[in-house]
CSV table of C-alpha atoms in Angstrom, one decimal:
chain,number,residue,atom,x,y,z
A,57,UNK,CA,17.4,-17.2,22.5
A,58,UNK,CA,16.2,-20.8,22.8
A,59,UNK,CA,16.0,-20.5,26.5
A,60,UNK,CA,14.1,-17.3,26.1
A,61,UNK,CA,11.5,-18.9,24.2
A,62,UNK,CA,11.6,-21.9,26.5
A,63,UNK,CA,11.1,-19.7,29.6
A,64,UNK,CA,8.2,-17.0,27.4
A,65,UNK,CA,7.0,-18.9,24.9
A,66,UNK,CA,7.5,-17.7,21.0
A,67,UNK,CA,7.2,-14.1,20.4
A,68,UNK,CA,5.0,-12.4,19.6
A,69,UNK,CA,6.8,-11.4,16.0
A,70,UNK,CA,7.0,-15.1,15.9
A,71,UNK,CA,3.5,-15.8,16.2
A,72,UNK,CA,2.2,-12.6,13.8
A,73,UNK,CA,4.4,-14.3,11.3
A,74,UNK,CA,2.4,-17.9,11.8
A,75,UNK,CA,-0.7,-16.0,11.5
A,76,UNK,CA,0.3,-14.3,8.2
A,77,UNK,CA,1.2,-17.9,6.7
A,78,UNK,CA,-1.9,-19.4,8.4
A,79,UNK,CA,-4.6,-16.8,6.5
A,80,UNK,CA,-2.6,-16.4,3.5
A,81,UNK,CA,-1.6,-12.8,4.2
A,82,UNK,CA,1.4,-10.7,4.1
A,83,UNK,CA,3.7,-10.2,7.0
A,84,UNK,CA,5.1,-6.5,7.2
A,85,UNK,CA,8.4,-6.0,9.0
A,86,UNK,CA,7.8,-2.3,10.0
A,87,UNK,CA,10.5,0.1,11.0
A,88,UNK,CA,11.7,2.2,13.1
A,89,UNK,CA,8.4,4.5,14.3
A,90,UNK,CA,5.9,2.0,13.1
A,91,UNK,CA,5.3,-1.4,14.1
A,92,UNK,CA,5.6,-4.8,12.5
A,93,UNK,CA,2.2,-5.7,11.0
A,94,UNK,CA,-0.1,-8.5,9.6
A,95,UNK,CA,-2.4,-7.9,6.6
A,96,UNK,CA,-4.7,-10.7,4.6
A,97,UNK,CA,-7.6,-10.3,1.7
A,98,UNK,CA,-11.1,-11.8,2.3
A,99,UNK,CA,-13.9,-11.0,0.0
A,100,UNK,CA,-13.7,-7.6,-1.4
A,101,UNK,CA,-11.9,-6.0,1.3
A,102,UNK,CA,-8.2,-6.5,3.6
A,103,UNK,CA,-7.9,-7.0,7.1
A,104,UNK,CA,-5.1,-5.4,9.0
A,105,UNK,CA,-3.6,-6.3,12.1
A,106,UNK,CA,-0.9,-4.0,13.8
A,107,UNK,CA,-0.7,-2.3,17.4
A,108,UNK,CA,-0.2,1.6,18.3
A,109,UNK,CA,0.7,3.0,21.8
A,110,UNK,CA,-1.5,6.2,23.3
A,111,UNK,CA,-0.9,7.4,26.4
A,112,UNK,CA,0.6,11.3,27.7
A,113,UNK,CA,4.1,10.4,27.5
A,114,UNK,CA,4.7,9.2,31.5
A,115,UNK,CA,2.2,6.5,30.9
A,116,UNK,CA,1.6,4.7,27.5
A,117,UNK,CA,-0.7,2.1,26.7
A,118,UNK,CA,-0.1,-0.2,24.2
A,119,UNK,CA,-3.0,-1.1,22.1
A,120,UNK,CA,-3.8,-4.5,19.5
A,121,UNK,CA,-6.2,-2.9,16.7
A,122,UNK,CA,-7.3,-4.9,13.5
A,123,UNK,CA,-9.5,-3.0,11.2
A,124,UNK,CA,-10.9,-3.3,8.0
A,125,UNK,CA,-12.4,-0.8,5.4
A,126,UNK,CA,-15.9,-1.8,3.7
A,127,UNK,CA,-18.5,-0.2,1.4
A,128,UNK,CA,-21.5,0.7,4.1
A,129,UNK,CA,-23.5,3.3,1.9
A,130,UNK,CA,-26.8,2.8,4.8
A,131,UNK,CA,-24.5,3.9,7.0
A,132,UNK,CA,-24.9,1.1,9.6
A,133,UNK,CA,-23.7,1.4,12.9
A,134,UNK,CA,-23.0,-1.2,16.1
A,135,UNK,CA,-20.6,-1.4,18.8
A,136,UNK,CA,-20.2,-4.0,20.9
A,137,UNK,CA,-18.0,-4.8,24.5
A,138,UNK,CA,-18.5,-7.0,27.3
A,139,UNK,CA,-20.9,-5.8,29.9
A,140,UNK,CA,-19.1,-3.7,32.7
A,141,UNK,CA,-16.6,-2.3,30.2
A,142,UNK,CA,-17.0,0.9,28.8
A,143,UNK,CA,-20.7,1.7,29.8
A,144,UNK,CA,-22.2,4.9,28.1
A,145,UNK,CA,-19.7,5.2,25.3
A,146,UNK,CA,-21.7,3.9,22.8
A,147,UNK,CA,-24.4,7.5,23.7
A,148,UNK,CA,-22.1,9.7,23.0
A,149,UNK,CA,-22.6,8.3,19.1
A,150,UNK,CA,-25.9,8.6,19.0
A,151,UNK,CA,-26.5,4.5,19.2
A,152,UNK,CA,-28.8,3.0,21.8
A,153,UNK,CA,-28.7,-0.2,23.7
A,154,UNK,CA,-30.3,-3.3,21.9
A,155,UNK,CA,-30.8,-6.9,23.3
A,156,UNK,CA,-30.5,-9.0,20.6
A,157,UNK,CA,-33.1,-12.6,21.5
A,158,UNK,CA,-29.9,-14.7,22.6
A,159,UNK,CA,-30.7,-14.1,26.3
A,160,UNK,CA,-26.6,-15.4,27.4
A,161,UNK,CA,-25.0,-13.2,24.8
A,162,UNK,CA,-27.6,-10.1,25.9
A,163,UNK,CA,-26.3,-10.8,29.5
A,164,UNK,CA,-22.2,-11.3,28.7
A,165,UNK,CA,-21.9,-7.8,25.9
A,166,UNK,CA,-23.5,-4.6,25.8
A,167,UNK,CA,-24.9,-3.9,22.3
A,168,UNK,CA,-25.7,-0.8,20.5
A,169,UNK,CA,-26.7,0.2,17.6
A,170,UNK,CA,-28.7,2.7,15.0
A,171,UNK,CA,-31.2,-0.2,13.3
A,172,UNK,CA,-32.4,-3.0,15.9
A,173,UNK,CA,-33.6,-5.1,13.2
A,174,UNK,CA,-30.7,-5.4,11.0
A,175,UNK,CA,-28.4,-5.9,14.2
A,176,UNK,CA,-30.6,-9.1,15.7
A,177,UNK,CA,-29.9,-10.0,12.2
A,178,UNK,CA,-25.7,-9.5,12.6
A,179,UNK,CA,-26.2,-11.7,15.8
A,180,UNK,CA,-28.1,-14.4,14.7
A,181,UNK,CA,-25.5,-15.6,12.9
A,182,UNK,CA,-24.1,-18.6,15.2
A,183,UNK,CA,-20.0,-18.1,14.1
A,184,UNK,CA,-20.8,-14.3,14.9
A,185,UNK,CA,-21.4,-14.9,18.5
A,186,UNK,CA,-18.9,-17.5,19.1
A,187,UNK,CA,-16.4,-15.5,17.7
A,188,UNK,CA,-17.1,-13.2,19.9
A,189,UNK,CA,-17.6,-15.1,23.3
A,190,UNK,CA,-13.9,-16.3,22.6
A,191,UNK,CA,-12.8,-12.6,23.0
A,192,UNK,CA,-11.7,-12.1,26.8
A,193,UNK,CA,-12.2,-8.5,26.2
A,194,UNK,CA,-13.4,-6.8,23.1
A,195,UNK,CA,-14.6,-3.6,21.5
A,196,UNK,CA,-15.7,-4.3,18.5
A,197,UNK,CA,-17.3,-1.4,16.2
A,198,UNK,CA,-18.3,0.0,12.8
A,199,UNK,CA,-15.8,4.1,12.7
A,200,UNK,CA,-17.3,6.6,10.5
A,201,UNK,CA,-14.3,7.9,8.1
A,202,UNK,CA,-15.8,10.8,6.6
A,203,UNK,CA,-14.8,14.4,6.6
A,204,UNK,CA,-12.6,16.2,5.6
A,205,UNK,CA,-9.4,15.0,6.3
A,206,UNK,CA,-10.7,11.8,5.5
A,207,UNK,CA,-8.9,9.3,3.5
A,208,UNK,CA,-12.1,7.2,3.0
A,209,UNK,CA,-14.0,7.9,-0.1
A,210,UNK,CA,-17.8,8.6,0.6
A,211,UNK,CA,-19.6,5.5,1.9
A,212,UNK,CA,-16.8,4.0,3.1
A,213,UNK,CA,-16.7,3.2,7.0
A,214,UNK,CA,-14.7,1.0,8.9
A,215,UNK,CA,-15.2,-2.4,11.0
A,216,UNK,CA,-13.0,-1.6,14.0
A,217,UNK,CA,-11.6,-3.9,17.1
A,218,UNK,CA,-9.4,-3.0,19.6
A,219,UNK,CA,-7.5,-4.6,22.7
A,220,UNK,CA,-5.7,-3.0,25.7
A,221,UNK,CA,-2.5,-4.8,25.4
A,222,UNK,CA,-0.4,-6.8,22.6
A,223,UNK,CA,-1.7,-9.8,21.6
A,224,UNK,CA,0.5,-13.0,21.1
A,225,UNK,CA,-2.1,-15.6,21.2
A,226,UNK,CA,-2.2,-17.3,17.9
A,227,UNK,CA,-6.0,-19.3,18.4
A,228,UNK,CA,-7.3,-15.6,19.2
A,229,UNK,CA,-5.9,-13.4,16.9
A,230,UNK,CA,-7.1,-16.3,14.0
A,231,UNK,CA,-10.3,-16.5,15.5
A,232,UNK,CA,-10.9,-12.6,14.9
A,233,UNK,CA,-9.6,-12.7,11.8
A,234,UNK,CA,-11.9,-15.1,10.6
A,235,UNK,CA,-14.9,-12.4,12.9
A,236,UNK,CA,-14.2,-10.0,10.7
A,237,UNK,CA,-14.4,-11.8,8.0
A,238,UNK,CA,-17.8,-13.3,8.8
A,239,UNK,CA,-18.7,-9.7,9.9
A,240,UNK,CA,-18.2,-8.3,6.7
A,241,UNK,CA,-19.8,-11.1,4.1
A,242,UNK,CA,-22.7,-10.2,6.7
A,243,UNK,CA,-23.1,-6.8,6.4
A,244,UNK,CA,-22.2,-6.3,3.5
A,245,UNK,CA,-23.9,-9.4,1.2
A,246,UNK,CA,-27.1,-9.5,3.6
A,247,UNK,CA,-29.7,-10.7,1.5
A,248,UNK,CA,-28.3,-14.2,1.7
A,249,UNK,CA,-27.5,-14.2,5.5
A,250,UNK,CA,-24.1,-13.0,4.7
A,251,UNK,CA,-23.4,-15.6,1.8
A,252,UNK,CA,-22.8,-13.7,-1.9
A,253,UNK,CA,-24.6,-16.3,-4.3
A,254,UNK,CA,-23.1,-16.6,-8.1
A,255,UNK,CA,-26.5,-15.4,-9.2
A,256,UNK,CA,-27.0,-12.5,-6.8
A,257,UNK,CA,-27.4,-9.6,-9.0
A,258,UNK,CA,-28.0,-6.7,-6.1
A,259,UNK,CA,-24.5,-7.9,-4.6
A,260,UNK,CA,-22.6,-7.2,-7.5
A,261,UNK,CA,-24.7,-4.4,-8.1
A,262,UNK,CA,-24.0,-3.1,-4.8
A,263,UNK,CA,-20.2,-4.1,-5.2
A,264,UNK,CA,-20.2,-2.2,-8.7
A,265,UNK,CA,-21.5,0.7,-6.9
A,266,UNK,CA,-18.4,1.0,-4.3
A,267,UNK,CA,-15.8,3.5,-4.9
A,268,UNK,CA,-12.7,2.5,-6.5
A,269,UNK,CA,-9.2,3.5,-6.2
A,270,UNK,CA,-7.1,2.9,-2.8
A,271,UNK,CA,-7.0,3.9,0.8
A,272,UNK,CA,-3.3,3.8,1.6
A,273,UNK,CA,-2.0,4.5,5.7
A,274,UNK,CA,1.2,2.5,6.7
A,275,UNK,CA,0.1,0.0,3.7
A,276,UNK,CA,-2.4,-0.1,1.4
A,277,UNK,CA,-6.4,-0.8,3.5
A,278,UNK,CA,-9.2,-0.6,0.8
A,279,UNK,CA,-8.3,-1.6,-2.9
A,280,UNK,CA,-11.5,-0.7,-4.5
A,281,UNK,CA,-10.7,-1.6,-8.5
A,282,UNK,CA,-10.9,-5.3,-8.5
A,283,UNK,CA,-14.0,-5.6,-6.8
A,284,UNK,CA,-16.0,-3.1,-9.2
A,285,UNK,CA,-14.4,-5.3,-12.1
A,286,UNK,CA,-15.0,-8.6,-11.2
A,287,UNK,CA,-18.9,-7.6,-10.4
A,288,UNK,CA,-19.3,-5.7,-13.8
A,289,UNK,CA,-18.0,-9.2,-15.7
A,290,UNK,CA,-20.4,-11.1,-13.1
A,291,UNK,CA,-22.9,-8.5,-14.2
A,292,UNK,CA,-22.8,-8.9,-17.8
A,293,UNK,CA,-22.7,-13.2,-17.5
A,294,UNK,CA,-25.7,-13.0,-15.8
A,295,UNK,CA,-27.8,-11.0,-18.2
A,296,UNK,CA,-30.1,-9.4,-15.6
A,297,UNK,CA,-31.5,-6.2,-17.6
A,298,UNK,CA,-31.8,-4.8,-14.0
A,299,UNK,CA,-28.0,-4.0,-13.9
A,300,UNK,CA,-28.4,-1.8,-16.5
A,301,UNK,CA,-28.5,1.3,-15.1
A,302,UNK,CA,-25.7,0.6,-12.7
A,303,UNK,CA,-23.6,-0.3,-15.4
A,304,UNK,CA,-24.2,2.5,-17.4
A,305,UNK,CA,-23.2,4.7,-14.4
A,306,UNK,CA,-19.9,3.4,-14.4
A,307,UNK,CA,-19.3,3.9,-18.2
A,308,UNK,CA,-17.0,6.6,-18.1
A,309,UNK,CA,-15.4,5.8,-14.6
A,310,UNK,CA,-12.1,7.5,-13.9
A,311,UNK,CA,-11.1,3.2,-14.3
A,312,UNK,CA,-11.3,3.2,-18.1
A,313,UNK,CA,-10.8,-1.0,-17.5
A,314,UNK,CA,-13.9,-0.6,-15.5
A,315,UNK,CA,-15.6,1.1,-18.5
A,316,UNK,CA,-14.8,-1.8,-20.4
A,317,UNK,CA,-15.8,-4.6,-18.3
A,318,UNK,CA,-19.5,-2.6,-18.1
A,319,UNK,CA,-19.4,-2.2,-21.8
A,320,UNK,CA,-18.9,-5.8,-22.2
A,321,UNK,CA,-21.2,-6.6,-19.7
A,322,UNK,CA,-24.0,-4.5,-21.7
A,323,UNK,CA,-23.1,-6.2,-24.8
A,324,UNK,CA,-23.5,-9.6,-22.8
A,325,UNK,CA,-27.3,-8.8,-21.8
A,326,UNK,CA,-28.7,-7.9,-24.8
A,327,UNK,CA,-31.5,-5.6,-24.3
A,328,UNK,CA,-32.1,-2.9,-26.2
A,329,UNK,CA,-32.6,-0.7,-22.8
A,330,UNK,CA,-28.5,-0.5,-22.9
A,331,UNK,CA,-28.3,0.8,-26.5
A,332,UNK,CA,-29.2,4.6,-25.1
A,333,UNK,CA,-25.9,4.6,-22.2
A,334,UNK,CA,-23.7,3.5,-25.0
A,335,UNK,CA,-24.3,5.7,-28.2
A,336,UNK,CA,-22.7,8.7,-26.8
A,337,UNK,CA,-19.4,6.8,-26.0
A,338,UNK,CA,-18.9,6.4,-29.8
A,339,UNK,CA,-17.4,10.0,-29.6
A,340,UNK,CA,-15.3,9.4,-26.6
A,341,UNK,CA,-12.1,11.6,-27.1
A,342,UNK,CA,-10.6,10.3,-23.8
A,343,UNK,CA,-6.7,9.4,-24.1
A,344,UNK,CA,-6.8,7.0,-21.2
A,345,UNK,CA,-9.6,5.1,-22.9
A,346,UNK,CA,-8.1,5.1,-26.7
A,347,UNK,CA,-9.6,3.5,-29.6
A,348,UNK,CA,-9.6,0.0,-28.5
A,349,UNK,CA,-12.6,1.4,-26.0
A,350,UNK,CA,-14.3,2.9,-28.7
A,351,UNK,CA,-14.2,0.1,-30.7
A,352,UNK,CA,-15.6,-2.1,-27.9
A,353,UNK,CA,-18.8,0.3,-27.6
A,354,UNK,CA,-18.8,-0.5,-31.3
A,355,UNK,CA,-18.9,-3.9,-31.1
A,356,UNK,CA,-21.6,-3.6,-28.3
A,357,UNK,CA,-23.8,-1.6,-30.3
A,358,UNK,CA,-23.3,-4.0,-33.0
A,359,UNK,CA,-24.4,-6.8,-30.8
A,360,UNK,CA,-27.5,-4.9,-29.7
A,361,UNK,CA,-28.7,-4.7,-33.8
A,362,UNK,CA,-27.4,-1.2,-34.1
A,363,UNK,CA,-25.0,-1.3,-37.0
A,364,UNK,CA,-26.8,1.1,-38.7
A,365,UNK,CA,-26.5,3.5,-36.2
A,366,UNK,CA,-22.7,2.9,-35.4
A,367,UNK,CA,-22.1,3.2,-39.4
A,368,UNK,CA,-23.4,6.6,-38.8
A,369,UNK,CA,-21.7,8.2,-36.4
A,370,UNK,CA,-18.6,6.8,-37.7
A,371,UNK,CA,-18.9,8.3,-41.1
A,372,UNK,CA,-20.2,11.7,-39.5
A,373,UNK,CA,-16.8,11.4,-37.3
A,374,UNK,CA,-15.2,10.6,-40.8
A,375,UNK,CA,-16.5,14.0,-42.3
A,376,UNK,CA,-19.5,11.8,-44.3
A,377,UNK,CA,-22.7,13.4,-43.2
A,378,UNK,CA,-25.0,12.1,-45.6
A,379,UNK,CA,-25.9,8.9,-43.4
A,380,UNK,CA,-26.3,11.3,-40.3
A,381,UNK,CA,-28.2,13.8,-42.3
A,382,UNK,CA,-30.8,10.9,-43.6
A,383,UNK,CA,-31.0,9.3,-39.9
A,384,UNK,CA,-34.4,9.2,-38.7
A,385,UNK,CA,-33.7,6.9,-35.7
A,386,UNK,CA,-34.6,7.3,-31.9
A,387,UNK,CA,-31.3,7.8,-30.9
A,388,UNK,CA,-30.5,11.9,-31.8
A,389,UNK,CA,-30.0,12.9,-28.4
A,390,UNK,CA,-27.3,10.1,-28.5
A,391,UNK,CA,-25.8,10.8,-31.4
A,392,UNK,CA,-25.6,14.2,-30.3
A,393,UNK,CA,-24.0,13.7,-27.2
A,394,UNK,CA,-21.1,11.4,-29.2
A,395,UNK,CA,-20.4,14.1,-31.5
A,396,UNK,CA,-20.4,16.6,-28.4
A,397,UNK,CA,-18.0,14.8,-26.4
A,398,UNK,CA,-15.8,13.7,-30.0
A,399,UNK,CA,-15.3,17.9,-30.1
A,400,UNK,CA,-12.2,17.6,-28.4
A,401,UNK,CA,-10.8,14.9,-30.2
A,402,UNK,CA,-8.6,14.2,-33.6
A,403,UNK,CA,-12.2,14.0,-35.7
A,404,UNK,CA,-13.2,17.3,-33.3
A,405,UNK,CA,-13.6,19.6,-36.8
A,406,UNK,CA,-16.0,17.3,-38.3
A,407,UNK,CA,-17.6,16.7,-35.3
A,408,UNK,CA,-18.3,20.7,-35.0
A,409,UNK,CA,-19.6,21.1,-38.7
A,410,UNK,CA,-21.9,17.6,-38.6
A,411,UNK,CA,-23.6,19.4,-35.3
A,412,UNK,CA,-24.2,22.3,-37.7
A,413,UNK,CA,-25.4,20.1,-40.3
A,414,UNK,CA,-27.6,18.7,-38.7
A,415,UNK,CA,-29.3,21.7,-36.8
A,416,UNK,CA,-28.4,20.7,-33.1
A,417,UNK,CA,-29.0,23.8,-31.5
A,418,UNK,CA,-29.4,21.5,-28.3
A,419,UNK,CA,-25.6,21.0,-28.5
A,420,UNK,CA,-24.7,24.5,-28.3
A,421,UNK,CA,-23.8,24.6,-24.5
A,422,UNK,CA,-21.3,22.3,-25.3
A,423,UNK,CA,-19.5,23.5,-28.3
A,424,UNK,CA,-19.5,27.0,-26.3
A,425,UNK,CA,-17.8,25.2,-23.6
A,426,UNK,CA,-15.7,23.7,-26.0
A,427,UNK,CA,-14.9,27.0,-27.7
A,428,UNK,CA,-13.9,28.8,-24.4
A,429,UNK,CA,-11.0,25.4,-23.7
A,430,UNK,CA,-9.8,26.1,-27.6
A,431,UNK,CA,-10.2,29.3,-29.2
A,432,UNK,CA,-9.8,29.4,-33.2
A,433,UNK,CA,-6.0,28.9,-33.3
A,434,UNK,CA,-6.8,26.0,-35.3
A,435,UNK,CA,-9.3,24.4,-38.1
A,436,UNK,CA,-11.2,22.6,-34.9
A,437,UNK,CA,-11.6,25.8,-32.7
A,438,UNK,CA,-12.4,27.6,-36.1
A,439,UNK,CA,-14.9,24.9,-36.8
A,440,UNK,CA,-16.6,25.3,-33.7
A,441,UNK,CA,-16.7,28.8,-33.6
A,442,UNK,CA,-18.5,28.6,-37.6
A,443,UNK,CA,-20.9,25.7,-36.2
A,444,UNK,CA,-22.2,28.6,-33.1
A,445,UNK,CA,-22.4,30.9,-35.1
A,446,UNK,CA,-25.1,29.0,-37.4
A,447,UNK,CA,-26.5,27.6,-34.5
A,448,UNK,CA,-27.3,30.4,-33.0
A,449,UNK,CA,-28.5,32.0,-35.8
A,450,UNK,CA,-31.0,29.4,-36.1
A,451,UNK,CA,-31.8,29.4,-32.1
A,452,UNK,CA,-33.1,32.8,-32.8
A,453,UNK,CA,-35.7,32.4,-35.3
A,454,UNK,CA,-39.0,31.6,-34.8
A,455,UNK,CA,-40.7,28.3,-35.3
A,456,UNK,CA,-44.5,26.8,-36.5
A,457,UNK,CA,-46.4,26.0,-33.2
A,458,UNK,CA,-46.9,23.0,-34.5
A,459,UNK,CA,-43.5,22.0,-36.0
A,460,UNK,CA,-40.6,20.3,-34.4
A,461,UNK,CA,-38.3,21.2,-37.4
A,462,UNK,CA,-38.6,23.3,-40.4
A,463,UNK,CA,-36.7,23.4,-44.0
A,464,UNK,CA,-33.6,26.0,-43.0
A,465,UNK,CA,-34.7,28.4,-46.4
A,466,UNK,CA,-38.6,28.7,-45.5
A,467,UNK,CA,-37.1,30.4,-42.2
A,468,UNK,CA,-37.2,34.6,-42.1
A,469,UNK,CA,-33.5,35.4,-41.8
A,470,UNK,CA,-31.8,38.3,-40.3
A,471,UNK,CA,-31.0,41.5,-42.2
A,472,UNK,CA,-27.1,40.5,-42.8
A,473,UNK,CA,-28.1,36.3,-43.6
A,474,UNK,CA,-27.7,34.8,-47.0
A,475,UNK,CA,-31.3,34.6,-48.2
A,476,UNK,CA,-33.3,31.9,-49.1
A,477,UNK,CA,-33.3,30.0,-52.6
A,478,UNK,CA,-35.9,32.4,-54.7
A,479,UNK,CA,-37.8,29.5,-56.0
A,480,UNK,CA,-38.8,28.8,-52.2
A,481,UNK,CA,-40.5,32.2,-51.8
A,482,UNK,CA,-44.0,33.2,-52.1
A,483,UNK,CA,-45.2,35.3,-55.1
A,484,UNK,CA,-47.3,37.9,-55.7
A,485,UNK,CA,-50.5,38.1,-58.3
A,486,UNK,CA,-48.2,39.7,-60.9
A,487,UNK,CA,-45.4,38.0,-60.8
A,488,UNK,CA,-44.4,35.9,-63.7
């Protein structure tokens, strides 16, 4: 074996193996139909490194590959190779040719691309180019991954380089792992030439906005929870009230720990702008987010001056509707929308009768929907059922022109209602 490596030099398991200690990544043995590989973590995303052999079965081609998964929601294209190689590939994509103002590096690689000015961009950057002039051969592209049989969630693409053969050269395969990752802080964190600032609210708004979960092939490519976390807690310490909205999109995330970063994160900006996105969560009946998360939407309400209105609710969820009956704040729809979505929880039967209490006809969608999941095999569904029923009934009378609400017993009723308090009714000339 010693002589081996005298005569050939290290292999090349032994040099993937440096290269895994050398970017702090994890070496994978492989098996018997798939081959050893290298992966490592930079920024929100994980580079992998592996080969894969194509051919017809008399003659096979082995090929290096290292690829990496990103968030590209403009849906940016480019491919790149040196000039000679693979001429007119890139037109069968729909890119077109592009020289880029570096008059050696227009001359030495054919570049294509779908938006010239965001490509000169990509090329400006000085490590960028000499990453790539130290390529003997490269083809270096972004691979649409939709479709599907795709594994890629929507907006995900993929940053793509491949090499006809196996490579063992340890300075190369380092340099393009540090490409990519230049590549990817690029395209992805643009507004400061590729470098995320602490401050930058659109990055971690655009971070936030990136699907979660996991793309998994051989290993796992594209682990999409972190990221969304850490930018919802970078969110929230900044106190931008522009993250606002993309916080409260996230709210009720299939990631309940991502709900509760952005509900912290609300709480941490303080402006009144995030009270609306978090009353309805009062009523969240979700198991996976339990009542720790509702008591963190609590607290968050609390924080933005709306104990009064988190008193409320709670007592209405309690089977107390005085509070909610009395409540003349700006936050019905809100409240409404908590009580709606508490229908299907443990506090679902008071839920139902404070909707009826307090005439939300607006809610009745919902407690039909509701209805049709339950039935009335039990005091909830039965509750439900009694609150349509006097919601509907009051749907169906008319109204004043003028008047948003009315006094339920100045209302006509229908032949089979309860009527009206007599003391409420009009009387004639005679009567005593």
């Amino acid at each position: 074996m010693k002589l081996l490596k005298a005569l050939f030099g290290p292999s090349r398991r032994d040099v993937w193996r440096q290269l895994a200690e050398d970017v702090d990544g994890q070496f994978h043995e492989g098996g018997l139909f798939s081959p050893f590989a290298v992966q490592a973590p930079t920024g929100d995303w994980i580079i992998t490194l592996d080969t894969y052999t194509s051919g017809d079965g008399k003659t096979n081609q082995t090929f290096t590959r290292i690829r990496a998964p990103y968030f590209n929601p403009e849906g940016f294209r480019f491919e790149i190779y040196r000039a000679g190689l693979l001429s007119g590939l890139g037109k069968a994509i729909g890119l077109q040719d592009i020289e880029v103002g570096h008059p050696r590096f227009d001359r030495d690689f054919v570049i294509k691309g779908d938006a010239p000015r965001r490509l000169r961009r990509l090329f400006d950057n000085r490590k960028i180019r000499a990453g790539i002039q130290a390529q003997p051969k490269i083809h270096l592209s972004v691979k649409g991954r939709g479709g599907w049989f795709s594994k890629f969630p929507d907006g995900v693409d993929e940053l793509h380089f491949r090499a006809e053969r196996a490579i063992k050269d340890l300075a190369q395969l380092r340099t393009l792992f540090d490409l990519f990752g230049e590549i990817l802080r690029h395209i992805c964190w643009d507004g400061h030439n590729g470098q995320a600032q602490p401050d930058d609210v659109p990055v971690h708004i655009r971070r936030l906005r990136a699907p979660g979960g996991r793309i998994r092939d051989k290993y796992v490519l594209w682990e999409g929870d972190g990221p969304r976390r850490d930018a919802a807690a970078a969110l929230g310490r900044l106190g931008d009230p522009a993250a606002i909205p993309a916080l409260a999109d996230v709210l009720r995330d299939e990631d309940t720990v991502l709900g509760s970063r952005a509900v912290e994160a609300l709480a941490e900006i303080r402006h009144p702008g995030a009270v609306a996105s978090l009353v309805p969560l009062l009523g969240d009946a979700r198991k996976a987010a339990g009542l720790r998360f509702r008591d963190g939407v609590a607290g968050a309400l609390r924080q933005l001056g709306e104990e009064e209105l988190v008193e409320t609710v709670r007592a209405a969820l309690g089977g107390d509707f005085v509070r909610l009956k009395a409540y003349d704040g700006g936050y019905r729809a809100g409240i409404i929308a908590a009580l709606g979505h508490a229908l299907e929880g443990s506090s679902g039967k008071h839920a139902a009768n404070a909707l009826a209490e307090i005439h939300a006809v607006e809610a009745l969608p919902r407690l039909r929907e509701v209805l049709r999941s339950f039935g009335t095999r039990d005091a909830t569904g039965r509750a439900i059922s009694a609150a349509v029923g006097r919601l509907e009934a009051r749907a169906a009378l008319p109204r004043a022109a003028s008047a948003t609400d009315v006094e339920v017993d100045t209302l006509p009723r229908s032949a089979g209602a309860p009527g009206p308090d007599p003391g409420t009714l009009p009387r004639g000339s005679r009567a005593p």
